mmCIF file of N, CA and C in Angstrom:
data_model
loop_
_atom_site.group_PDB
_atom_site.id
_atom_site.type_symbol
_atom_site.label_atom_id
_atom_site.label_comp_id
_atom_site.label_asym_id
_atom_site.label_seq_id
_atom_site.Cartn_x
_atom_site.Cartn_y
_atom_site.Cartn_z
ATOM 1 N N GLN A 1 19.382 -9.992 -21.375
ATOM 2 C CA GLN A 1 19.460 -9.629 -19.445
ATOM 3 C C GLN A 1 20.760 -10.658 -19.403
ATOM 4 N N VAL A 2 22.155 -9.917 -18.159
ATOM 5 C CA VAL A 2 22.607 -11.080 -17.812
ATOM 6 C C VAL A 2 22.291 -12.015 -16.852
ATOM 7 N N GLN A 3 22.455 -13.561 -16.789
ATOM 8 C CA GLN A 3 21.610 -14.178 -15.783
ATOM 9 C C GLN A 3 23.276 -15.117 -15.810
ATOM 10 N N LEU A 4 23.241 -15.430 -14.175
ATOM 11 C CA LEU A 4 24.570 -16.460 -13.950
ATOM 12 C C LEU A 4 23.694 -17.196 -12.803
ATOM 13 N N VAL A 5 23.395 -18.506 -13.205
ATOM 14 C CA VAL A 5 22.969 -19.585 -12.006
ATOM 15 C C VAL A 5 24.038 -20.650 -11.826
ATOM 16 N N GLU A 6 24.185 -20.806 -10.832
ATOM 17 C CA GLU A 6 25.338 -21.449 -9.606
ATOM 18 C C GLU A 6 24.392 -22.505 -9.407
ATOM 19 N N SER A 7 25.277 -23.880 -9.443
ATOM 20 C CA SER A 7 24.268 -25.076 -8.837
ATOM 21 C C SER A 7 25.927 -25.762 -8.361
ATOM 22 N N GLY A 8 25.448 -27.318 -7.919
ATOM 23 C CA GLY A 8 26.325 -27.788 -7.109
ATOM 24 C C GLY A 8 26.918 -28.083 -6.018
ATOM 25 N N GLY A 9 26.116 -27.164 -5.037
ATOM 26 C CA GLY A 9 26.953 -27.090 -3.686
ATOM 27 C C GLY A 9 26.133 -28.518 -2.998
ATOM 28 N N GLY A 10 26.361 -28.037 -1.755
ATOM 29 C CA GLY A 10 25.969 -29.146 -0.658
ATOM 30 C C GLY A 10 26.453 -29.301 0.803
ATOM 31 N N LEU A 11 26.408 -30.342 1.175
ATOM 32 C CA LEU A 11 26.822 -30.709 2.320
ATOM 33 C C LEU A 11 28.266 -31.780 2.107
ATOM 34 N N VAL A 12 29.156 -31.648 2.968
ATOM 35 C CA VAL A 12 30.337 -32.321 2.401
ATOM 36 C C VAL A 12 31.188 -32.678 3.589
ATOM 37 N N GLN A 13 31.561 -33.226 4.002
ATOM 38 C CA GLN A 13 32.711 -34.005 4.998
ATOM 39 C C GLN A 13 33.903 -33.072 5.233
ATOM 40 N N PRO A 14 34.785 -32.880 6.078
ATOM 41 C CA PRO A 14 35.972 -32.246 5.712
ATOM 42 C C PRO A 14 37.129 -33.308 5.005
ATOM 43 N N GLY A 15 37.886 -32.959 4.021
ATOM 44 C CA GLY A 15 38.374 -33.433 3.348
ATOM 45 C C GLY A 15 37.893 -33.768 1.821
ATOM 46 N N GLY A 16 36.718 -33.447 1.830
ATOM 47 C CA GLY A 16 35.745 -33.959 0.703
ATOM 48 C C GLY A 16 36.283 -33.460 -0.087
ATOM 49 N N SER A 17 35.029 -33.368 -1.663
ATOM 50 C CA SER A 17 35.412 -32.619 -2.621
ATOM 51 C C SER A 17 33.995 -32.018 -3.174
ATOM 52 N N LEU A 18 34.023 -31.053 -4.044
ATOM 53 C CA LEU A 18 32.619 -30.754 -4.493
ATOM 54 C C LEU A 18 32.999 -30.118 -6.536
ATOM 55 N N ARG A 19 32.331 -29.865 -6.734
ATOM 56 C CA ARG A 19 32.249 -29.337 -8.363
ATOM 57 C C ARG A 19 31.313 -28.676 -8.523
ATOM 58 N N LEU A 20 31.465 -27.121 -8.178
ATOM 59 C CA LEU A 20 30.485 -25.907 -8.743
ATOM 60 C C LEU A 20 30.096 -25.647 -10.053
ATOM 61 N N ILE A 21 29.617 -25.610 -10.578
ATOM 62 C CA ILE A 21 28.901 -25.106 -11.753
ATOM 63 C C ILE A 21 27.897 -23.579 -12.110
ATOM 64 N N CYS A 22 28.827 -22.694 -12.933
ATOM 65 C CA CYS A 22 27.851 -21.816 -13.205
ATOM 66 C C CYS A 22 27.706 -21.535 -14.642
ATOM 67 N N ALA A 23 26.338 -21.363 -14.733
ATOM 68 C CA ALA A 23 25.612 -21.298 -16.403
ATOM 69 C C ALA A 23 25.538 -19.821 -16.311
ATOM 70 N N ALA A 24 25.998 -19.478 -17.450
ATOM 71 C CA ALA A 24 25.650 -17.903 -17.735
ATOM 72 C C ALA A 24 25.016 -17.801 -19.430
ATOM 73 N N SER A 25 24.484 -16.585 -19.088
ATOM 74 C CA SER A 25 23.841 -16.347 -20.105
ATOM 75 C C SER A 25 23.511 -14.955 -20.067
ATOM 76 N N GLY A 26 23.208 -14.174 -21.579
ATOM 77 C CA GLY A 26 22.490 -12.875 -21.965
ATOM 78 C C GLY A 26 24.138 -12.026 -22.282
ATOM 79 N N PHE A 27 25.058 -12.630 -22.248
ATOM 80 C CA PHE A 27 26.408 -11.894 -22.638
ATOM 81 C C PHE A 27 27.117 -12.378 -23.231
ATOM 82 N N THR A 28 28.349 -11.943 -23.802
ATOM 83 C CA THR A 28 29.418 -13.019 -24.616
ATOM 84 C C THR A 28 30.165 -13.096 -23.715
ATOM 85 N N PHE A 29 29.664 -14.925 -23.308
ATOM 86 C CA PHE A 29 30.697 -15.286 -22.597
ATOM 87 C C PHE A 29 32.241 -15.541 -22.680
ATOM 88 N N SER A 30 32.494 -15.635 -23.657
ATOM 89 C CA SER A 30 33.332 -16.395 -24.411
ATOM 90 C C SER A 30 34.722 -14.970 -24.239
ATOM 91 N N LEU A 31 34.466 -13.614 -24.117
ATOM 92 C CA LEU A 31 34.892 -12.289 -24.170
ATOM 93 C C LEU A 31 35.238 -11.911 -22.500
ATOM 94 N N SER A 32 34.716 -12.962 -21.590
ATOM 95 C CA SER A 32 34.911 -12.403 -20.273
ATOM 96 C C SER A 32 35.445 -12.791 -19.581
ATOM 97 N N THR A 33 35.821 -12.415 -18.752
ATOM 98 C CA THR A 33 36.909 -12.876 -17.752
ATOM 99 C C THR A 33 35.911 -13.327 -16.358
ATOM 100 N N MET A 34 35.981 -14.761 -15.928
ATOM 101 C CA MET A 34 34.842 -14.886 -15.637
ATOM 102 C C MET A 34 35.577 -15.413 -13.638
ATOM 103 N N ARG A 35 34.605 -15.267 -12.747
ATOM 104 C CA ARG A 35 35.000 -15.145 -11.025
ATOM 105 C C ARG A 35 34.516 -15.835 -10.045
ATOM 106 N N TRP A 36 34.777 -16.184 -9.493
ATOM 107 C CA TRP A 36 34.192 -17.214 -8.413
ATOM 108 C C TRP A 36 34.413 -16.322 -6.901
ATOM 109 N N TYR A 37 33.391 -16.211 -6.161
ATOM 110 C CA TYR A 37 33.364 -15.195 -5.009
ATOM 111 C C TYR A 37 32.491 -16.320 -4.106
ATOM 112 N N ARG A 38 33.110 -16.090 -2.659
ATOM 113 C CA ARG A 38 32.336 -16.730 -1.329
ATOM 114 C C ARG A 38 31.608 -15.882 -0.374
ATOM 115 N N GLN A 39 30.673 -15.918 0.122
ATOM 116 C CA GLN A 39 30.604 -15.123 1.449
ATOM 117 C C GLN A 39 30.513 -16.206 2.564
ATOM 118 N N ALA A 40 30.413 -15.923 3.715
ATOM 119 C CA ALA A 40 30.261 -17.015 4.757
ATOM 120 C C ALA A 40 29.259 -16.255 5.925
ATOM 121 N N PRO A 41 29.219 -16.552 6.406
ATOM 122 C CA PRO A 41 27.668 -15.423 7.546
ATOM 123 C C PRO A 41 28.702 -14.605 8.486
ATOM 124 N N GLY A 42 28.314 -13.356 8.309
ATOM 125 C CA GLY A 42 29.094 -12.601 9.109
ATOM 126 C C GLY A 42 30.170 -11.877 8.765
ATOM 127 N N LYS A 43 30.781 -12.359 7.087
ATOM 128 C CA LYS A 43 31.673 -11.810 6.940
ATOM 129 C C LYS A 43 31.631 -11.052 5.232
ATOM 130 N N GLU A 44 32.573 -10.527 4.709
ATOM 131 C CA GLU A 44 32.640 -9.683 3.516
ATOM 132 C C GLU A 44 32.723 -10.851 1.869
ATOM 133 N N ARG A 45 32.042 -10.631 1.343
ATOM 134 C CA ARG A 45 32.230 -11.535 0.165
ATOM 135 C C ARG A 45 33.725 -11.479 -0.559
ATOM 136 N N GLU A 46 34.420 -12.792 -0.631
ATOM 137 C CA GLU A 46 35.512 -12.609 -0.964
ATOM 138 C C GLU A 46 36.163 -13.145 -2.080
ATOM 139 N N PHE A 47 37.193 -12.977 -2.218
ATOM 140 C CA PHE A 47 37.561 -13.705 -3.957
ATOM 141 C C PHE A 47 38.196 -14.836 -3.635
ATOM 142 N N VAL A 48 37.689 -15.643 -4.552
ATOM 143 C CA VAL A 48 38.090 -16.976 -4.589
ATOM 144 C C VAL A 48 38.947 -17.394 -5.379
ATOM 145 N N ALA A 49 38.411 -17.582 -7.173
ATOM 146 C CA ALA A 49 39.540 -17.571 -8.079
ATOM 147 C C ALA A 49 38.703 -16.752 -9.405
ATOM 148 N N ALA A 50 39.733 -16.580 -10.431
ATOM 149 C CA ALA A 50 39.101 -16.135 -11.557
ATOM 150 C C ALA A 50 39.969 -16.446 -12.603
ATOM 151 N N ILE A 51 39.782 -16.845 -13.854
ATOM 152 C CA ILE A 51 39.916 -17.381 -15.291
ATOM 153 C C ILE A 51 39.522 -16.131 -16.479
ATOM 154 N N SER A 52 40.185 -16.182 -17.319
ATOM 155 C CA SER A 52 40.513 -15.401 -18.385
ATOM 156 C C SER A 52 39.282 -15.552 -19.638
ATOM 157 N N SER A 53 39.451 -15.362 -20.219
ATOM 158 C CA SER A 53 38.288 -15.222 -21.270
ATOM 159 C C SER A 53 38.358 -16.729 -22.035
ATOM 160 N N THR A 54 39.965 -16.909 -22.192
ATOM 161 C CA THR A 54 40.118 -18.011 -23.308
ATOM 162 C C THR A 54 40.611 -19.366 -22.304
ATOM 163 N N GLY A 55 40.697 -19.027 -20.827
ATOM 164 C CA GLY A 55 40.868 -19.794 -20.382
ATOM 165 C C GLY A 55 42.429 -19.988 -20.027
ATOM 166 N N GLY A 56 43.249 -19.361 -20.560
ATOM 167 C CA GLY A 56 44.955 -19.243 -20.325
ATOM 168 C C GLY A 56 45.219 -18.966 -19.478
ATOM 169 N N SER A 57 44.353 -18.005 -18.750
ATOM 170 C CA SER A 57 45.320 -17.638 -17.575
ATOM 171 C C SER A 57 44.528 -17.420 -15.898
ATOM 172 N N THR A 58 44.876 -18.289 -14.968
ATOM 173 C CA THR A 58 44.097 -18.013 -14.000
ATOM 174 C C THR A 58 44.697 -17.867 -12.604
ATOM 175 N N ASN A 59 44.059 -17.382 -11.481
ATOM 176 C CA ASN A 59 44.177 -16.978 -10.761
ATOM 177 C C ASN A 59 43.288 -16.875 -9.350
ATOM 178 N N TYR A 60 43.940 -17.562 -7.981
ATOM 179 C CA TYR A 60 43.386 -17.862 -6.742
ATOM 180 C C TYR A 60 43.589 -16.930 -5.619
ATOM 181 N N GLY A 61 42.851 -16.854 -4.975
ATOM 182 C CA GLY A 61 42.539 -16.534 -3.190
ATOM 183 C C GLY A 61 43.778 -17.652 -2.317
ATOM 184 N N ASP A 62 44.503 -16.722 -1.548
ATOM 185 C CA ASP A 62 45.634 -17.278 -0.875
ATOM 186 C C ASP A 62 44.649 -18.380 -0.328
ATOM 187 N N SER A 63 43.538 -18.590 -0.092
ATOM 188 C CA SER A 63 43.131 -19.512 1.120
ATOM 189 C C SER A 63 42.604 -20.642 0.460
ATOM 190 N N VAL A 64 42.408 -20.529 -0.942
ATOM 191 C CA VAL A 64 42.095 -22.390 -1.965
ATOM 192 C C VAL A 64 43.453 -22.419 -2.586
ATOM 193 N N LYS A 65 44.443 -21.560 -2.671
ATOM 194 C CA LYS A 65 45.265 -21.731 -3.775
ATOM 195 C C LYS A 65 45.998 -23.761 -3.190
ATOM 196 N N GLY A 66 45.848 -24.255 -4.785
ATOM 197 C CA GLY A 66 46.722 -25.867 -4.238
ATOM 198 C C GLY A 66 45.259 -26.583 -3.756
ATOM 199 N N ARG A 67 44.026 -25.965 -3.652
ATOM 200 C CA ARG A 67 42.786 -27.126 -3.685
ATOM 201 C C ARG A 67 42.136 -27.039 -4.197
ATOM 202 N N PHE A 68 41.566 -25.564 -4.759
ATOM 203 C CA PHE A 68 40.560 -25.438 -5.743
ATOM 204 C C PHE A 68 41.465 -25.167 -7.052
ATOM 205 N N THR A 69 40.340 -25.763 -8.355
ATOM 206 C CA THR A 69 40.501 -25.450 -9.617
ATOM 207 C C THR A 69 39.375 -24.987 -10.650
ATOM 208 N N ILE A 70 39.435 -23.767 -10.747
ATOM 209 C CA ILE A 70 38.846 -23.081 -12.032
ATOM 210 C C ILE A 70 38.737 -22.852 -13.746
ATOM 211 N N SER A 71 37.380 -23.541 -13.643
ATOM 212 C CA SER A 71 37.818 -24.119 -15.563
ATOM 213 C C SER A 71 36.584 -23.440 -16.097
ATOM 214 N N ARG A 72 36.446 -22.963 -17.580
ATOM 215 C CA ARG A 72 36.219 -23.041 -18.021
ATOM 216 C C ARG A 72 35.264 -23.559 -19.320
ATOM 217 N N ASP A 73 34.092 -23.836 -19.918
ATOM 218 C CA ASP A 73 33.487 -24.175 -21.433
ATOM 219 C C ASP A 73 33.252 -23.297 -21.879
ATOM 220 N N ASN A 74 33.600 -22.544 -22.870
ATOM 221 C CA ASN A 74 33.192 -21.512 -23.410
ATOM 222 C C ASN A 74 31.869 -22.216 -24.361
ATOM 223 N N ALA A 75 32.023 -23.420 -25.010
ATOM 224 C CA ALA A 75 31.283 -23.766 -25.647
ATOM 225 C C ALA A 75 29.641 -23.999 -25.362
ATOM 226 N N LYS A 76 29.841 -24.118 -23.858
ATOM 227 C CA LYS A 76 28.463 -24.190 -23.488
ATOM 228 C C LYS A 76 28.434 -23.158 -22.313
ATOM 229 N N ASN A 77 28.965 -22.177 -22.375
ATOM 230 C CA ASN A 77 29.189 -20.964 -21.484
ATOM 231 C C ASN A 77 28.720 -21.101 -19.714
ATOM 232 N N THR A 78 29.771 -22.218 -19.765
ATOM 233 C CA THR A 78 29.765 -22.377 -18.173
ATOM 234 C C THR A 78 31.326 -22.172 -17.744
ATOM 235 N N VAL A 79 31.372 -22.099 -16.217
ATOM 236 C CA VAL A 79 33.034 -21.646 -15.591
ATOM 237 C C VAL A 79 32.419 -22.728 -14.289
ATOM 238 N N SER A 80 33.286 -23.376 -13.976
ATOM 239 C CA SER A 80 33.600 -24.723 -13.075
ATOM 240 C C SER A 80 34.491 -24.197 -11.790
ATOM 241 N N LEU A 81 33.938 -24.849 -10.507
ATOM 242 C CA LEU A 81 34.880 -24.805 -9.567
ATOM 243 C C LEU A 81 35.155 -26.075 -8.640
ATOM 244 N N GLN A 82 36.187 -26.963 -9.124
ATOM 245 C CA GLN A 82 36.425 -27.860 -8.911
ATOM 246 C C GLN A 82 37.357 -27.295 -7.471
ATOM 247 N N MET A 83 36.187 -28.079 -6.303
ATOM 248 C CA MET A 83 37.395 -27.783 -4.508
ATOM 249 C C MET A 83 37.426 -29.195 -3.975
ATOM 250 N N ASN A 84 38.876 -29.104 -3.605
ATOM 251 C CA ASN A 84 39.229 -30.448 -2.971
ATOM 252 C C ASN A 84 39.542 -30.097 -1.788
ATOM 253 N N SER A 85 39.775 -31.230 -0.937
ATOM 254 C CA SER A 85 40.237 -30.891 0.583
ATOM 255 C C SER A 85 39.522 -30.120 1.525
ATOM 256 N N LEU A 86 38.451 -29.908 1.231
ATOM 257 C CA LEU A 86 37.444 -29.143 1.649
ATOM 258 C C LEU A 86 37.742 -29.018 3.329
ATOM 259 N N LYS A 87 37.447 -27.875 3.684
ATOM 260 C CA LYS A 87 37.677 -27.718 5.240
ATOM 261 C C LYS A 87 36.479 -26.608 5.581
ATOM 262 N N PRO A 88 36.286 -26.827 6.946
ATOM 263 C CA PRO A 88 35.262 -26.337 7.575
ATOM 264 C C PRO A 88 34.939 -24.276 7.255
ATOM 265 N N GLU A 89 36.284 -23.827 7.246
ATOM 266 C CA GLU A 89 36.185 -22.439 6.849
ATOM 267 C C GLU A 89 36.108 -22.675 5.512
ATOM 268 N N ASP A 90 35.681 -23.179 4.758
ATOM 269 C CA ASP A 90 35.079 -22.890 3.196
ATOM 270 C C ASP A 90 34.046 -22.969 3.202
ATOM 271 N N THR A 91 33.159 -23.046 4.430
ATOM 272 C CA THR A 91 31.857 -23.313 4.360
ATOM 273 C C THR A 91 31.365 -21.604 3.993
ATOM 274 N N ALA A 92 30.238 -21.493 3.192
ATOM 275 C CA ALA A 92 30.148 -20.089 2.343
ATOM 276 C C ALA A 92 28.536 -20.292 1.149
ATOM 277 N N VAL A 93 28.591 -19.398 0.947
ATOM 278 C CA VAL A 93 27.757 -18.923 -0.115
ATOM 279 C C VAL A 93 28.846 -18.920 -1.206
ATOM 280 N N TYR A 94 28.450 -19.866 -2.546
ATOM 281 C CA TYR A 94 29.589 -19.107 -3.416
ATOM 282 C C TYR A 94 28.668 -18.791 -4.562
ATOM 283 N N TYR A 95 28.969 -17.531 -5.190
ATOM 284 C CA TYR A 95 28.743 -16.852 -6.753
ATOM 285 C C TYR A 95 29.972 -16.575 -7.914
ATOM 286 N N CYS A 96 29.297 -17.147 -8.668
ATOM 287 C CA CYS A 96 30.096 -16.484 -9.935
ATOM 288 C C CYS A 96 29.735 -15.068 -10.343
ATOM 289 N N ASN A 97 30.681 -14.816 -11.393
ATOM 290 C CA ASN A 97 30.446 -12.612 -11.608
ATOM 291 C C ASN A 97 31.153 -13.227 -12.819
ATOM 292 N N ALA A 98 30.646 -12.144 -13.943
ATOM 293 C CA ALA A 98 31.653 -11.547 -14.887
ATOM 294 C C ALA A 98 32.298 -10.005 -14.675
ATOM 295 N N LEU A 99 33.615 -10.360 -14.979
ATOM 296 C CA LEU A 99 34.395 -9.402 -14.647
ATOM 297 C C LEU A 99 33.688 -7.919 -15.652
ATOM 298 N N ARG A 100 33.080 -8.216 -16.667
ATOM 299 C CA ARG A 100 32.665 -6.946 -17.609
ATOM 300 C C ARG A 100 31.005 -6.541 -17.003
ATOM 301 N N TYR A 101 30.205 -7.600 -15.976
ATOM 302 C CA TYR A 101 29.036 -7.275 -15.592
ATOM 303 C C TYR A 101 29.309 -7.507 -14.280
ATOM 304 N N SER A 102 30.417 -6.739 -13.583
ATOM 305 C CA SER A 102 30.522 -6.994 -12.330
ATOM 306 C C SER A 102 29.421 -6.975 -11.343
ATOM 307 N N ASN A 103 28.319 -6.102 -11.475
ATOM 308 C CA ASN A 103 27.124 -5.733 -10.798
ATOM 309 C C ASN A 103 26.316 -6.831 -10.536
ATOM 310 N N TYR A 104 26.134 -7.559 -11.629
ATOM 311 C CA TYR A 104 25.411 -8.739 -11.664
ATOM 312 C C TYR A 104 25.796 -10.050 -10.892
ATOM 313 N N TRP A 105 24.974 -10.705 -9.915
ATOM 314 C CA TRP A 105 25.436 -11.926 -9.598
ATOM 315 C C TRP A 105 24.176 -12.954 -9.568
ATOM 316 N N GLY A 106 24.327 -14.410 -9.230
ATOM 317 C CA GLY A 106 23.148 -15.147 -9.105
ATOM 318 C C GLY A 106 22.958 -15.487 -7.648
ATOM 319 N N GLN A 107 22.212 -16.441 -7.512
ATOM 320 C CA GLN A 107 21.716 -16.559 -6.058
ATOM 321 C C GLN A 107 22.625 -17.232 -5.067
ATOM 322 N N GLY A 108 23.449 -17.745 -5.805
ATOM 323 C CA GLY A 108 24.838 -18.641 -5.047
ATOM 324 C C GLY A 108 24.448 -20.129 -5.525
ATOM 325 N N THR A 109 24.796 -20.664 -5.009
ATOM 326 C CA THR A 109 25.337 -21.970 -4.048
ATOM 327 C C THR A 109 25.534 -22.574 -2.725
ATOM 328 N N GLN A 110 24.954 -23.217 -1.667
ATOM 329 C CA GLN A 110 25.527 -22.907 -0.439
ATOM 330 C C GLN A 110 26.292 -24.115 -0.345
ATOM 331 N N VAL A 111 27.498 -24.108 0.392
ATOM 332 C CA VAL A 111 28.634 -24.838 0.534
ATOM 333 C C VAL A 111 28.596 -24.937 1.959
ATOM 334 N N THR A 112 28.457 -26.082 2.619
ATOM 335 C CA THR A 112 28.513 -26.411 3.873
ATOM 336 C C THR A 112 29.513 -27.652 4.304
ATOM 337 N N VAL A 113 30.851 -27.272 5.083
ATOM 338 C CA VAL A 113 31.558 -28.480 5.274
ATOM 339 C C VAL A 113 31.514 -28.393 6.894
ATOM 340 N N SER A 114 31.119 -30.097 6.834
ATOM 341 C CA SER A 114 30.689 -30.532 8.300
ATOM 342 C C SER A 114 30.998 -31.838 8.549
ATOM 343 N N ALA A 115 31.802 -32.399 9.603
ATOM 344 C CA ALA A 115 31.499 -33.467 10.157
ATOM 345 C C ALA A 115 29.939 -34.277 10.763
#
């Protein structure tokens, strides 16, 4: 059974940093492109970042380019999202997702950027 468990969220001041981690199980992690999405209250889920199965290719949503970095550890079945220079508009619940199992979502982790 596909399981995705996100952690690392919290309350941070504007300009601060957070590192999110997603622990995956129930599928062959090393063969799957992984993605991060976020959803703010009253808004649709938004693409944040993706990383290929080997980690050799990444891409980002326009709103986070240059500030967020996605990475993965295939030995630990984890994917991370380093978020720097956070803005209030980054406030959302953040989710990870496996491209091959796109219908499966974790519980998400709340990120709140506020002074």
